[in-house]
Coordinates of C-alpha atoms in Angstrom, one line a residue:
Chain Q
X1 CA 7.5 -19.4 3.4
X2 CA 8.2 -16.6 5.5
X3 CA 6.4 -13.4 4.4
X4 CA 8.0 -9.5 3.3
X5 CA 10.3 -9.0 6.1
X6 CA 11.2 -5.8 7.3
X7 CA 13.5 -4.0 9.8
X8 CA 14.3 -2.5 12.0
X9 CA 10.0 -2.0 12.7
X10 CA 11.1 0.9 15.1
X11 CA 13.8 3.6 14.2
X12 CA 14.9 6.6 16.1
X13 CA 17.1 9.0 14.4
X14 CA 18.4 12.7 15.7
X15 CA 17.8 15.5 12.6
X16 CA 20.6 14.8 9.9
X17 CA 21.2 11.2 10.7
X18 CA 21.0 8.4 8.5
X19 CA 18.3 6.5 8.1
X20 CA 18.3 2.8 6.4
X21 CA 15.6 1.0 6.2
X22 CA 15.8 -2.9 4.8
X23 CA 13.2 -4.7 3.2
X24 CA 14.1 -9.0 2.5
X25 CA 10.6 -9.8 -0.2
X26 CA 9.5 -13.2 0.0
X27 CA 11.2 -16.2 -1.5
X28 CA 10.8 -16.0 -5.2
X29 CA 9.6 -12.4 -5.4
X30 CA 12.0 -10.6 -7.6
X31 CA 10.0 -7.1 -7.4
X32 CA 10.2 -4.9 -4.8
X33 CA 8.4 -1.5 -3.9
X34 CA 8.8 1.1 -1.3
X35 CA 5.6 3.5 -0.2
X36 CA 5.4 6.1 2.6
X37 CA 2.5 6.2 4.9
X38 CA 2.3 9.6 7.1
X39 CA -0.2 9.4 9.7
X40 CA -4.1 9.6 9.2
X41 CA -3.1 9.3 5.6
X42 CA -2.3 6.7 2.5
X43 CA 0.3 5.6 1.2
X44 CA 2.4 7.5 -1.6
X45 CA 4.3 5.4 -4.1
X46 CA 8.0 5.9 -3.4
X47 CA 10.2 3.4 -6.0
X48 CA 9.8 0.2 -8.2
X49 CA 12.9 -1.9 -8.2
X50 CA 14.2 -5.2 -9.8
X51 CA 17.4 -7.1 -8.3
X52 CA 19.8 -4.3 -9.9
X53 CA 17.3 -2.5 -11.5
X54 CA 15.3 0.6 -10.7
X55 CA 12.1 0.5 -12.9
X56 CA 10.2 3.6 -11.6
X57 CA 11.2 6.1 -8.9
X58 CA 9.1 8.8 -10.1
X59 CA 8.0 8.6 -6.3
X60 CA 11.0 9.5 -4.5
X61 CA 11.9 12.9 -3.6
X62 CA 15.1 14.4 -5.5
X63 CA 16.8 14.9 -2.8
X64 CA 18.8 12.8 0.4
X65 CA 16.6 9.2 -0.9
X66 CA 18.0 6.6 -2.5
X67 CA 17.3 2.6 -3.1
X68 CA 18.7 -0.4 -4.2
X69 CA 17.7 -3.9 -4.5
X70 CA 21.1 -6.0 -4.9
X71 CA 22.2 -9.2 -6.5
X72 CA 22.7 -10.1 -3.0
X73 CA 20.8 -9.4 0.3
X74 CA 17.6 -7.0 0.8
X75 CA 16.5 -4.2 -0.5
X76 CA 17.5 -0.7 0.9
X77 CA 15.8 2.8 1.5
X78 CA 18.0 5.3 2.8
X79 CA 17.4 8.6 3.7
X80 CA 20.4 11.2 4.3
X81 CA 20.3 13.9 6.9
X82 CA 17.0 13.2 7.8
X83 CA 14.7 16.0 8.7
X84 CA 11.4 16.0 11.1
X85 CA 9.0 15.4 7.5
X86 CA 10.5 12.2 6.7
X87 CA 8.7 10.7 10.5
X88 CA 6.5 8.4 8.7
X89 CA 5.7 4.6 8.8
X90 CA 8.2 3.4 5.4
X91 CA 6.3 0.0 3.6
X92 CA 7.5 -1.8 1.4
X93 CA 5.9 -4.5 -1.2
X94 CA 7.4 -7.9 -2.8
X95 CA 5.6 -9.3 -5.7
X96 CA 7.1 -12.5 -8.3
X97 CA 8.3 -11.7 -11.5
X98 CA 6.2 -10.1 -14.1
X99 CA 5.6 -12.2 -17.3
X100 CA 3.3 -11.1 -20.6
X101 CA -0.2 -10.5 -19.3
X102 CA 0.4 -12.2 -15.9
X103 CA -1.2 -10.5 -13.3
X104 CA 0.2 -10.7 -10.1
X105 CA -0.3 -9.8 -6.1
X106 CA 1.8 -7.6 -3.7
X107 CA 2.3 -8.7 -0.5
X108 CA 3.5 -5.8 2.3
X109 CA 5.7 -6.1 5.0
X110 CA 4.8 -4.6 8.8
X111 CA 6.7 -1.5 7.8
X112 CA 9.0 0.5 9.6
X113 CA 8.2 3.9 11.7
X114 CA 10.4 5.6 11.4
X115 CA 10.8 9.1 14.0
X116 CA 13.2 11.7 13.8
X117 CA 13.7 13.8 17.1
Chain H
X1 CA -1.0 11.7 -13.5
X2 CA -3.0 8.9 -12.1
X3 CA -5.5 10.4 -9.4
X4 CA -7.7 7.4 -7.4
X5 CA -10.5 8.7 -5.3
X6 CA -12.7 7.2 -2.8
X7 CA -15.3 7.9 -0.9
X8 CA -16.5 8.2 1.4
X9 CA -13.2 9.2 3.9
X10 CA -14.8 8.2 7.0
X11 CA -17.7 5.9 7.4
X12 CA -19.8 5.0 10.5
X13 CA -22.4 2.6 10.5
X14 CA -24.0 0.2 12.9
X15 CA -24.0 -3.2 13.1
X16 CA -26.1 -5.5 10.7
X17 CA -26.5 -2.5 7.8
X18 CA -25.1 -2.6 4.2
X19 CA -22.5 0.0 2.6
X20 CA -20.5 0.5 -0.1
X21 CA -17.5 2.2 -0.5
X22 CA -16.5 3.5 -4.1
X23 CA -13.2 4.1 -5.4
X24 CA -12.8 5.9 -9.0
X25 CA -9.7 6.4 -10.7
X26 CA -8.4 8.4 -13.4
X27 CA -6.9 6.4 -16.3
X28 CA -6.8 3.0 -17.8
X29 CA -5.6 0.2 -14.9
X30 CA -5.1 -3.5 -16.0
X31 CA -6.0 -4.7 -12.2
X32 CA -7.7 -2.9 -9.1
X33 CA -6.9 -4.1 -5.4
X34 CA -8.8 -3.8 -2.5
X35 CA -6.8 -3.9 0.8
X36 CA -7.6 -3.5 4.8
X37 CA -5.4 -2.3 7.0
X38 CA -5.8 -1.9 10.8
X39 CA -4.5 0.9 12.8
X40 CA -0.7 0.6 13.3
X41 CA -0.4 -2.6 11.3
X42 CA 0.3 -3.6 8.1
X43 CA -2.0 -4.2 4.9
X44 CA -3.8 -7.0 4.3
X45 CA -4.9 -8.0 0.3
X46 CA -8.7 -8.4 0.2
X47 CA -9.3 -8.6 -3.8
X48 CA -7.6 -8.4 -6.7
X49 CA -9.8 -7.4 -9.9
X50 CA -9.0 -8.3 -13.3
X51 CA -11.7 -7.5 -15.8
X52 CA -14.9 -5.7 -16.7
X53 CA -17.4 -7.3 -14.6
X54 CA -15.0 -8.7 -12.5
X55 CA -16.9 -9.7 -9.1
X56 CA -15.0 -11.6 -6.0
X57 CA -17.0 -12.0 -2.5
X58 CA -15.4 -12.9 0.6
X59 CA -17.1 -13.3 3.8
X60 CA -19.5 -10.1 4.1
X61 CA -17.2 -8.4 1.5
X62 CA -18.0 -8.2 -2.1
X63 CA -16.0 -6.5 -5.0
X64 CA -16.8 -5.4 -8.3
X65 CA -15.3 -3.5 -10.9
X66 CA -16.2 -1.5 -13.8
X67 CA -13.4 -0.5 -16.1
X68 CA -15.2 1.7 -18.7
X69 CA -16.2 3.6 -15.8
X70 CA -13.2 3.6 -13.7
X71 CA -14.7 2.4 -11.0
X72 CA -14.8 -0.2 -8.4
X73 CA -17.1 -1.0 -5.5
X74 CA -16.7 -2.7 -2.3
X75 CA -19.9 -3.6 -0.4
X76 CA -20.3 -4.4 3.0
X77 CA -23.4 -6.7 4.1
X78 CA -24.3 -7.2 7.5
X79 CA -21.8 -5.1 8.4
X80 CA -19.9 -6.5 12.0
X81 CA -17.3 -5.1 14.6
X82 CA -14.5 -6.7 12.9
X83 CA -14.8 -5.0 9.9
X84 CA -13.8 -1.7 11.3
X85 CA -10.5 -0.7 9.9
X86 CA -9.1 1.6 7.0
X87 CA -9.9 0.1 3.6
X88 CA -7.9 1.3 0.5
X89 CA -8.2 0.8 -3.5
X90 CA -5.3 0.9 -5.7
X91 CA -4.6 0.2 -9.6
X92 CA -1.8 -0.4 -11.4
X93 CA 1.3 -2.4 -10.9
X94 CA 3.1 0.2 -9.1
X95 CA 0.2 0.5 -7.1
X96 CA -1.1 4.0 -6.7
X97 CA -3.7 4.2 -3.9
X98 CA -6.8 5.9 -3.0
X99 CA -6.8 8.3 0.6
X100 CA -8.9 5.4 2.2
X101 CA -12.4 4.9 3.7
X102 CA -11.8 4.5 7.8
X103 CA -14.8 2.5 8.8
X104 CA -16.0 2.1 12.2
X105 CA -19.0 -0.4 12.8
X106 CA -21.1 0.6 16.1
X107 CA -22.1 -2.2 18.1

């Protein structure tokens, strides 16, 4: 069972590029979570997401982020017209599905570092 | 808004002594995890605490948790080399963590 995959790890991108970052959870998670790690620092909760369903972005900055967890496929962060701020290692988290009083474990992926020149 | 604090930030200590590093945080949590993370890599679940009282002990690591305070504990006996890294709480499903405690052990 492979773990929380992530890619690209490494991601150059000129000021006011895209940026998307793609995180595949592990088989049978159906929860995925995004955080931001700047250097020397934690991480900062970004989104909450459910195949189709965003459950909490209260993290995410108003402006040029986005993400979406598809039917289909991974899960995507991506950042519009990215500035010099948003260089920063990008995690994300997969956990299963979330019954009544079940208590259950995230498990991260090897993140993404992202650098904008 | 949920605030989790712990401290100390940065923690040297030589090899063979105890430590503990304490992590508070701000409002009801149903669950508190520890994690390690080594520099440039990912993180790495030590503990996951569930209850008042709750006490889990791996290795030289030991975890407790105390939910009326709002606080959890990890200790460090014997401390060795291998331990060094950056060690963060966090609570909640979401998971909002602490700054971190970066530990360096001293041969």
């Amino acid at each position: 069972n492979a773990g929380v995959m992530q890619n690209p790890r490494h991601l150059v991108r000129r000021r006011g590029q895209e940026a998307r970052l793609r995180c595949s959870p592990m088989k049978g998670h159906s929860h995925v979570y995004w955080y931001r790690q700047l250097p020397e620092e934690g991480l900062k909760f970004m989104v909450y997401l459910q195949k189709e369903n965003i459950i909490d972005e209260s993290g995410m900055p108003k402006e040029r982020f986005s993400a979406e967890f598809p039917k289909e496929g991974p899960s995507i962060l991506r950042i519009q017209q990215v500035v010099r701020g948003d260089s920063a290692a990008y995690f994300c988290a997969s956990s299963p599905l979330v019954g009544t009083g079940l208590i259950t474990e995230a498990f991260f992926g090897q993140g993404t570092r992202l650098t904008v020149v | 808004e949920l605030k989790v604090e712990q401290n100390p930030l940065f923690l040297s200590m030589q090899e063979g002594k105890n430590y503990t590093i304490y992590c508070n945080y701000s409002t009801t949590s149903d669950r508190l995890y520890w994690y390690r993370q080594d520099p440039g890599k990912s993180l790495e679940s030590l503990f996951v605490l569930l209850s008042n009282g709750a006490v889990k002990q791996e290795g030289r690591l030991m975890a407790s948790l105390d939910t009326k305070a709002r606080l959890s504990t990890l200790h460090i006996t014997a401390a060795v080399h291998d331990l060094s890294a950056t060690y963060f709480c966090a609570v909640t499903q979401k998971l909002v963590f602490g700054q971190g405690t970066r530990l360096t052990i001293n041969p």
